């Protein structure tokens, strides 16, 4: 394997000849000398000075290999090292019309995402995404959860029919999975606590800065857990991920948003927990208003779902996320377990990120009683026949259990304080975008 800039840019190597491969990030041609900023395949950059006669046809984003002496030069970018090139090998001379310049609109950057991935911003986002995946995987492995890969092609809706993507499945209809929950639930009987990171799909008709049509869904499910366990699991997982990226991703966080990186230091466990009832009381006390479907404004009341504005009010001036528990059953999906102490509410829990970043995870304890579950399926206008396999889980050895789903892009958007979820996604899919 060839070596990278990070391996070679060291005090020990000064005066030695090194070999590097990468792409021309910036190019400044003078009569005798050409200054190249070389970017390697991990996004590190180094200045290289090359006799101009070797560089005549070079354009930015050309791929090259350079050989030369490493020198110290305090004026050079990134750590004050420079390569005095004596040999250059060209893999490909890029066309002159590279569409990504230094200042481009967000739309152009999205239209050319296959190329704008090479910007330092997206390289750093890519590294943080890798860390979120790695550190969540490490946390689950250490806590002895089983990682599973549930199916993506399914026939039952989990989160309601309105956001299903339909696909032709031989001679039948199928859908792209909205959540792996029902499959994870069936696995706890034989594998114990299970978890997955899988794509989930939602045909979201709204164009918002926090909805994607395809997102990275981290989901977990475990037998014999109660609400307190479920909350503690999420708290530990999220705190561990944040602690790890603070330790291992300082450079990326600083580059993308130094202020947001500082904010992470204020996060501590346990996170605050409030019930939905209390949340509504608080919101009414500050006269939080919502808009009805017919457009009329009114004071929020018990039974309303929490929308972006109410979530913002609840989390204003906080540094920690907040768990909201015990929602009215009728605003939650069929699988939520009825609260044994209050038949109108269910044992559901959402985690709201501070400062209005909104919901980052949703979950709860599942209805484990066959009759109640069947009744709830009917009440939400679904057909129990479509869920016969899922109902079997309540017929044959049902146990109390629960789980949650966390949107990785939602989590990263909050961590980085980015306004649009598309900017933490390598290839975002939305109502108006499926290319590239
Ligand atoms: O709240 P949701 O819809 O809950 C479920 O899907 C449960 N079945 C999960 C479970 O209990 N296993 O989605 C869970 C999380 C949300 O809190 C949010 O972070 C993310 O998934 N999410 C989205 N992220 C980006 N774009 C969308 N359209 C999203 N929809 C949900
Ligand atoms: Mg939700």
Coordinates of C-alpha atoms and ligand atoms in Angstrom, one line a residue:
X1 CA 0.0 0.0 0.0
X2 CA 1.2 3.5 -0.7
X3 CA 1.7 5.9 2.1
X4 CA -0.5 8.9 2.8
X5 CA 0.2 12.6 3.7
X6 CA -0.6 12.0 7.4
X7 CA 2.0 9.2 7.5
X8 CA 4.8 11.0 5.7
X9 CA 4.4 14.6 6.9
X10 CA 6.7 14.2 9.9
X11 CA 9.9 15.8 11.3
X12 CA 11.8 12.5 10.7
X13 CA 11.1 12.6 7.0
X14 CA 12.4 16.2 6.4
X15 CA 15.2 16.0 3.8
X16 CA 14.0 12.5 2.6
X17 CA 12.5 11.6 -0.7
X18 CA 8.8 10.7 -0.4
X19 CA 6.2 9.4 -2.8
X20 CA 2.5 10.6 -2.6
X21 CA -0.6 10.0 -4.7
X22 CA -3.7 12.1 -4.9
X23 CA -5.6 14.8 -6.7
X24 CA -4.8 18.4 -7.5
X25 CA -6.8 20.4 -5.1
X26 CA -5.5 23.8 -6.0
X27 CA -3.0 24.9 -8.7
X28 CA -1.0 28.1 -9.2
X29 CA 1.2 28.2 -12.3
X30 CA 4.1 30.5 -12.5
X31 CA 6.7 30.7 -15.2
X32 CA 9.3 28.5 -13.6
X33 CA 7.5 26.9 -10.7
X34 CA 4.0 25.5 -10.3
X35 CA 2.5 25.3 -6.8
X36 CA 0.2 22.3 -6.3
X37 CA -1.9 21.6 -3.3
X38 CA -2.2 17.8 -3.4
X39 CA -5.1 16.2 -1.7
X40 CA -4.9 12.5 -0.8
X41 CA -7.6 9.9 -0.6
X42 CA -8.3 10.8 3.0
X43 CA -8.6 14.5 2.3
X44 CA -5.3 15.6 3.8
X45 CA -3.5 18.3 1.8
X46 CA 0.1 19.3 1.3
X47 CA 1.9 21.9 -0.8
X48 CA 4.1 20.6 -3.6
X49 CA 6.4 22.8 -5.8
X50 CA 7.0 21.4 -9.2
X51 CA 9.1 22.6 -12.2
X52 CA 6.4 24.2 -14.5
X53 CA 7.7 22.2 -17.5
X54 CA 6.3 19.0 -15.9
X55 CA 2.9 20.6 -15.3
X56 CA 1.9 22.2 -18.6
X57 CA -1.4 20.4 -19.1
X58 CA -2.4 19.9 -15.5
X59 CA -5.8 21.0 -14.3
X60 CA -7.4 20.8 -10.9
X61 CA -8.7 17.4 -9.9
X62 CA -6.1 15.7 -12.2
X63 CA -4.8 12.5 -10.5
X64 CA -1.1 12.3 -10.0
X65 CA 1.8 10.7 -8.2
X66 CA 4.6 12.9 -7.1
X67 CA 8.1 12.1 -5.9
X68 CA 10.3 14.6 -4.1
X69 CA 12.1 15.8 -1.1
X70 CA 10.1 16.8 2.0
X71 CA 11.1 20.3 3.3
X72 CA 9.9 22.5 6.1
X73 CA 8.3 25.7 4.9
X74 CA 6.4 27.7 7.5
X75 CA 4.4 29.5 4.7
X76 CA 3.0 26.2 3.4
X77 CA -0.5 25.0 4.2
X78 CA -1.2 22.4 6.9
X79 CA 1.7 22.1 9.2
X80 CA 4.4 23.9 7.2
X81 CA 5.7 21.1 5.1
X82 CA 6.3 21.2 1.3
X83 CA 7.4 18.7 -1.3
X84 CA 10.1 19.7 -3.8
X85 CA 8.9 17.6 -6.7
X86 CA 11.5 16.0 -9.0
X87 CA 9.2 13.4 -10.6
X88 CA 5.6 13.5 -11.5
X89 CA 3.4 10.7 -12.8
X90 CA 0.0 11.5 -14.3
X91 CA -2.9 9.1 -14.0
X92 CA -5.5 11.3 -15.5
X93 CA -5.6 14.9 -16.7
X94 CA -9.0 16.3 -15.6
X95 CA -11.1 18.2 -18.0
X96 CA -10.8 21.9 -17.7
X97 CA -14.5 22.4 -16.9
X98 CA -14.6 21.0 -13.3
X99 CA -18.0 22.2 -12.1
X100 CA -17.1 22.7 -8.5
X101 CA -15.4 26.0 -7.7
X102 CA -14.7 27.6 -4.3
X103 CA -18.0 29.4 -4.0
X104 CA -21.0 27.4 -5.2
X105 CA -24.6 27.5 -4.4
X106 CA -25.9 24.6 -2.2
X107 CA -28.0 23.4 -5.1
X108 CA -25.0 23.1 -7.5
X109 CA -23.1 21.3 -4.8
X110 CA -26.0 18.8 -4.5
X111 CA -26.4 18.5 -8.3
X112 CA -22.7 17.5 -8.5
X113 CA -22.6 15.6 -5.2
X114 CA -20.5 12.8 -6.8
X115 CA -17.8 15.5 -7.2
X116 CA -18.6 17.8 -4.3
X117 CA -17.9 14.9 -2.0
X118 CA -14.3 15.9 -2.6
X119 CA -14.7 19.3 -0.9
X120 CA -13.1 19.4 2.5
X121 CA -16.5 20.0 4.1
X122 CA -17.9 16.8 2.8
X123 CA -14.7 14.8 3.4
X124 CA -15.0 15.9 7.1
X125 CA -18.7 15.0 7.2
X126 CA -17.9 11.6 5.7
X127 CA -15.3 11.0 8.4
X128 CA -17.8 11.9 11.1
X129 CA -20.4 9.6 9.6
X130 CA -17.8 6.8 9.7
X131 CA -17.2 7.6 13.4
X132 CA -20.9 7.6 14.3
X133 CA -21.2 4.2 12.7
X134 CA -18.0 2.9 14.3
X135 CA -18.7 4.1 17.8
X136 CA -22.3 2.9 17.9
X137 CA -21.1 -0.5 16.6
X138 CA -18.5 -0.5 19.3
X139 CA -21.0 0.4 22.1
X140 CA -23.4 -2.4 21.1
X141 CA -20.7 -5.0 20.7
X142 CA -19.3 -4.1 24.2
X143 CA -22.7 -4.4 25.7
X144 CA -23.2 -7.8 24.1
X145 CA -26.0 -6.9 21.6
X146 CA -26.4 -9.0 18.4
X147 CA -26.1 -7.1 15.2
X148 CA -28.6 -8.2 12.6
X149 CA -29.6 -7.3 9.0
X150 CA -33.4 -7.2 8.6
X151 CA -35.1 -7.2 5.2
X152 CA -35.6 -4.0 3.3
X153 CA -38.3 -5.3 1.0
X154 CA -41.4 -5.8 3.1
X155 CA -45.1 -6.0 2.9
X156 CA -46.3 -4.5 6.2
X157 CA -46.2 -0.8 7.1
X158 CA -44.8 0.1 10.5
X159 CA -45.1 3.9 10.6
X160 CA -48.4 4.3 8.7
X161 CA -49.2 3.9 5.0
X162 CA -48.9 7.5 3.9
X163 CA -45.1 7.4 3.7
X164 CA -44.6 4.0 2.0
X165 CA -42.6 3.6 -1.2
X166 CA -44.3 1.0 -3.3
X167 CA -42.2 -1.4 -5.4
X168 CA -43.1 -4.1 -7.9
X169 CA -42.2 -7.4 -6.4
X170 CA -42.6 -10.1 -9.1
X171 CA -46.4 -10.3 -9.4
X172 CA -47.0 -8.7 -6.0
X173 CA -46.8 -5.3 -4.3
X174 CA -44.1 -4.7 -1.8
X175 CA -42.7 -1.7 0.0
X176 CA -39.3 -0.3 1.0
X177 CA -38.9 -0.7 4.8
X178 CA -39.8 2.4 6.9
X179 CA -38.3 0.8 10.0
X180 CA -36.9 -2.6 11.0
X181 CA -38.8 -2.7 14.2
X182 CA -41.2 -5.5 13.5
X183 CA -38.4 -7.8 12.3
X184 CA -36.2 -6.9 15.3
X185 CA -39.2 -7.7 17.6
X186 CA -39.3 -11.2 16.1
X187 CA -35.6 -11.7 16.7
X188 CA -35.5 -11.0 20.4
X189 CA -37.1 -14.4 21.0
X190 CA -34.1 -16.2 19.7
X191 CA -31.2 -13.7 19.7
X192 CA -31.9 -11.6 22.7
X193 CA -31.1 -7.9 22.5
X194 CA -30.6 -7.1 18.8
X195 CA -29.7 -4.0 16.8
X196 CA -29.1 -2.8 13.3
X197 CA -28.1 0.0 11.1
X198 CA -30.2 -0.2 8.0
X199 CA -31.6 2.3 5.5
X200 CA -35.2 3.3 6.1
X201 CA -37.4 4.9 3.5
X202 CA -40.2 7.5 3.9
X203 CA -42.1 9.0 1.1
X204 CA -42.1 12.3 2.9
X205 CA -44.2 14.7 0.9
X206 CA -42.9 17.7 2.8
X207 CA -39.7 19.5 1.9
X208 CA -38.1 20.1 5.2
X209 CA -34.6 20.6 6.6
X210 CA -35.0 17.5 8.8
X211 CA -36.6 14.9 6.5
X212 CA -35.0 12.6 4.0
X213 CA -36.7 10.0 1.8
X214 CA -33.9 7.6 2.7
X215 CA -32.1 7.8 6.0
X216 CA -29.7 5.7 8.1
X217 CA -31.7 4.1 10.8
X218 CA -30.1 2.8 14.0
X219 CA -32.6 0.5 15.7
X220 CA -32.5 -1.7 18.8
X221 CA -34.9 -4.0 20.5
X222 CA -34.6 -6.0 23.7
X223 CA -36.7 -8.5 25.7
X224 CA -37.8 -7.8 29.3
X225 CA -36.9 -4.2 29.4
X226 CA -39.0 -1.4 30.9
X227 CA -39.1 2.3 30.1
X228 CA -36.3 3.2 32.5
X229 CA -34.0 0.6 30.9
X230 CA -34.9 1.8 27.5
X231 CA -34.1 5.4 28.3
X232 CA -30.9 4.4 30.0
X233 CA -29.7 2.4 27.0
X234 CA -30.3 5.4 24.7
X235 CA -28.6 7.8 27.1
X236 CA -25.5 5.6 27.4
X237 CA -25.3 5.0 23.7
X238 CA -25.6 8.6 22.7
X239 CA -23.3 9.8 25.4
X240 CA -20.7 7.2 24.5
X241 CA -20.8 8.2 20.8
X242 CA -20.4 11.9 21.7
X243 CA -17.5 11.2 24.1
X244 CA -15.8 9.2 21.4
X245 CA -16.1 11.7 18.6
X246 CA -15.0 14.5 20.9
X247 CA -11.9 12.4 21.6
X248 CA -11.2 11.1 18.1
X249 CA -12.7 13.7 15.7
X250 CA -11.4 17.0 17.1
X251 CA -10.0 18.0 13.7
X252 CA -13.2 17.3 11.8
X253 CA -15.4 19.0 14.4
X254 CA -13.2 22.1 14.5
X255 CA -13.2 22.3 10.7
X256 CA -17.0 21.9 10.4
X257 CA -18.1 24.0 13.3
X258 CA -15.9 25.0 16.2
X259 CA -18.7 26.5 18.2
X260 CA -20.8 23.3 17.9
X261 CA -17.8 21.3 19.0
X262 CA -17.6 23.4 22.2
X263 CA -21.3 22.9 22.8
X264 CA -20.6 19.1 23.1
X265 CA -18.7 19.7 26.3
X266 CA -21.8 20.8 28.0
X267 CA -23.6 17.5 27.4
X268 CA -23.9 15.3 30.4
X269 CA -26.1 12.4 31.6
X270 CA -28.7 11.8 32.8
X271 CA -30.8 13.6 30.3
X272 CA -34.0 15.3 31.5
X273 CA -37.2 13.3 31.3
X274 CA -40.7 14.8 31.2
X275 CA -44.0 13.3 30.5
X276 CA -46.1 14.5 27.5
X277 CA -48.7 15.8 30.0
X278 CA -46.1 18.0 31.6
X279 CA -44.8 19.1 28.2
X280 CA -48.3 20.3 27.2
X281 CA -48.7 22.1 30.5
X282 CA -45.4 23.9 30.0
X283 CA -46.3 24.8 26.4
X284 CA -49.7 26.1 27.4
X285 CA -48.1 28.2 30.1
X286 CA -46.1 30.0 27.5
X287 CA -49.1 30.1 25.2
X288 CA -47.6 27.9 22.5
X289 CA -49.9 28.0 19.5
X290 CA -50.3 25.5 16.7
X291 CA -52.0 25.6 13.3
X292 CA -54.9 23.2 12.7
X293 CA -55.2 21.3 9.4
X294 CA -57.6 24.0 8.2
X295 CA -55.0 26.7 8.9
X296 CA -56.6 28.2 12.0
X297 CA -54.2 29.0 14.9
X298 CA -55.0 28.0 18.4
X299 CA -53.5 27.2 21.8
X300 CA -51.9 23.8 21.9
X301 CA -53.9 21.3 23.8
X302 CA -53.7 17.7 25.2
X303 CA -53.9 15.3 22.3
X304 CA -51.9 17.4 19.8
X305 CA -48.8 15.9 18.4
X306 CA -45.6 17.9 19.2
X307 CA -44.5 19.8 16.1
X308 CA -41.3 21.5 15.3
X309 CA -42.2 24.7 17.0
X310 CA -43.4 23.1 20.2
X311 CA -40.3 20.9 20.3
X312 CA -38.2 24.0 19.9
X313 CA -40.0 25.7 22.8
X314 CA -39.5 22.6 25.0
X315 CA -35.8 22.5 24.4
X316 CA -34.9 26.1 24.2
X317 CA -31.8 27.1 26.1
X318 CA -30.9 23.5 27.0
X319 CA -27.6 21.9 26.3
X320 CA -28.8 18.3 26.8
X321 CA -31.5 16.4 24.8
X322 CA -34.8 15.7 26.6
X323 CA -36.8 12.5 26.8
X324 CA -40.6 13.0 26.4
X325 CA -42.6 10.0 27.6
X326 CA -46.2 8.8 27.8
X327 CA -47.8 10.2 24.7
X328 CA -51.5 10.0 24.0
X329 CA -52.0 6.6 22.3
X330 CA -54.0 8.0 19.5
X331 CA -51.1 10.0 18.1
X332 CA -48.7 7.1 18.2
X333 CA -48.5 3.9 16.0
X334 CA -50.5 0.7 16.8
X335 CA -47.6 -1.1 18.4
X336 CA -47.2 1.2 21.4
X337 CA -48.1 -0.4 24.7
X338 CA -51.0 1.1 26.6
X339 CA -49.9 2.6 29.9
X340 CA -51.2 0.3 32.7
X341 CA -51.8 3.4 34.8
X342 CA -53.6 5.5 32.2
X343 CA -55.5 3.9 29.4
X344 CA -55.4 7.1 27.2
X345 CA -51.6 7.2 27.0
X346 CA -48.9 4.8 25.7
X347 CA -45.4 3.9 26.8
X348 CA -43.8 5.7 24.0
X349 CA -40.6 7.9 24.3
X350 CA -39.1 10.4 22.0
X351 CA -35.7 12.1 22.4
X352 CA -35.7 15.7 21.5
X353 CA -32.4 17.4 20.7
X354 CA -31.8 20.8 22.3
X355 CA -32.3 24.2 20.6
X356 CA -35.1 23.1 18.4
X357 CA -33.2 20.4 16.5
X358 CA -36.2 18.2 17.1
X359 CA -36.7 14.5 17.5
X360 CA -33.6 12.4 17.1
X361 CA -35.0 9.1 18.3
X362 CA -38.4 7.5 18.9
X363 CA -39.4 4.3 20.6
X364 CA -41.1 2.7 23.5
X365 CA -42.4 -0.4 25.1
X366 CA -44.4 -2.6 22.7
X367 CA -48.0 -3.9 23.2
X368 CA -47.4 -7.5 24.1
X369 CA -51.1 -8.5 24.6
X370 CA -52.7 -10.2 21.5
X371 CA -56.2 -8.8 22.0
X372 CA -55.0 -5.2 22.7
X373 CA -52.6 -5.2 19.8
X374 CA -55.3 -6.5 17.4
X375 CA -57.7 -3.9 18.6
X376 CA -55.1 -1.1 18.1
X377 CA -54.4 -2.4 14.6
X378 CA -58.1 -2.1 13.8
X379 CA -58.4 1.3 15.4
X380 CA -55.6 2.7 13.2
X381 CA -57.4 1.5 10.1
X382 CA -55.0 -1.3 9.4
X383 CA -56.0 -4.9 8.6
X384 CA -55.0 -7.5 11.2
X385 CA -54.7 -10.0 8.4
X386 CA -51.7 -8.0 7.0
X387 CA -50.0 -8.4 10.4
X388 CA -50.7 -12.1 11.0
X389 CA -47.0 -13.0 11.3
X390 CA -46.5 -10.1 13.7
X391 CA -49.5 -11.1 15.8
X392 CA -48.0 -14.6 16.0
X393 CA -45.3 -13.1 18.2
X394 CA -48.0 -12.4 20.7
X395 CA -49.5 -15.8 20.4
X396 CA -46.4 -17.9 21.0
X397 CA -44.5 -16.9 24.1
X398 CA -45.1 -13.1 24.1
X399 CA -42.8 -11.2 26.5
X400 CA -42.6 -7.5 27.6
X401 CA -40.1 -5.8 25.4
X402 CA -39.2 -2.5 23.9
X403 CA -36.8 -0.6 21.6
X404 CA -36.1 2.5 19.7
X405 CA -35.0 4.0 16.4
X406 CA -32.5 6.8 16.0
X407 CA -31.9 8.7 12.8
X408 CA -28.1 9.0 12.2
X409 CA -28.5 12.1 10.0
X410 CA -30.7 13.7 12.7
X411 CA -28.1 13.0 15.3
X412 CA -25.3 14.4 13.2
X413 CA -27.2 17.5 12.1
X414 CA -27.7 18.3 15.8
X415 CA -24.1 17.6 16.7
X416 CA -22.8 19.8 13.9
X417 CA -25.5 22.5 14.3
X418 CA -26.1 22.3 10.5
X419 CA -29.3 23.8 9.3
X420 CA -30.1 21.3 6.6
X421 CA -30.1 17.5 7.0
X422 CA -29.0 17.2 3.3
X423 CA -25.6 18.6 4.4
X424 CA -24.8 15.7 6.6
X425 CA -25.9 13.1 4.0
X426 CA -23.5 12.0 1.3
X427 CA -26.2 11.3 -1.3
X428 CA -29.4 12.8 0.0
X429 CA -32.8 11.6 -1.4
X430 CA -35.7 13.9 -1.0
X431 CA -39.0 14.5 -2.8
X432 CA -37.2 16.5 -5.5
X433 CA -33.8 14.8 -5.6
X434 CA -32.7 11.3 -6.4
X435 CA -29.6 12.1 -8.5
X436 CA -26.7 11.6 -8.3
Ligands
LIG1 O1 -40.0 8.1 15.0 P1 -39.8 7.0 14.0 O2 -40.8 7.1 12.8 O3 -39.9 5.6 14.7 C1 -39.8 4.4 14.1 O4 -39.6 4.2 13.0 C2 -39.8 3.3 15.1 N1 -40.4 2.1 14.4 C3 -38.4 3.0 15.5 C4 -38.3 1.9 16.5 O5 -38.8 2.0 17.6 N2 -37.5 0.9 16.2 O6 -38.4 7.1 13.4 C5 -37.3 6.9 14.3 C6 -36.2 8.0 14.1 C7 -36.7 9.4 14.3 O7 -36.7 9.8 15.6 C8 -35.8 10.2 13.4 O8 -34.6 10.4 14.1 C9 -35.5 9.3 12.3 O9 -35.8 7.9 12.7 N3 -36.4 9.6 11.1 C10 -35.9 10.3 10.0 N4 -34.7 10.8 9.7 C11 -34.6 11.5 8.6 N5 -35.6 11.6 7.7 C12 -36.8 11.1 7.9 N6 -37.8 11.2 7.0 C13 -37.0 10.4 9.2 N7 -38.1 9.8 9.7 C14 -37.6 9.3 10.9
LIG2 MG1 -41.2 9.6 15.7

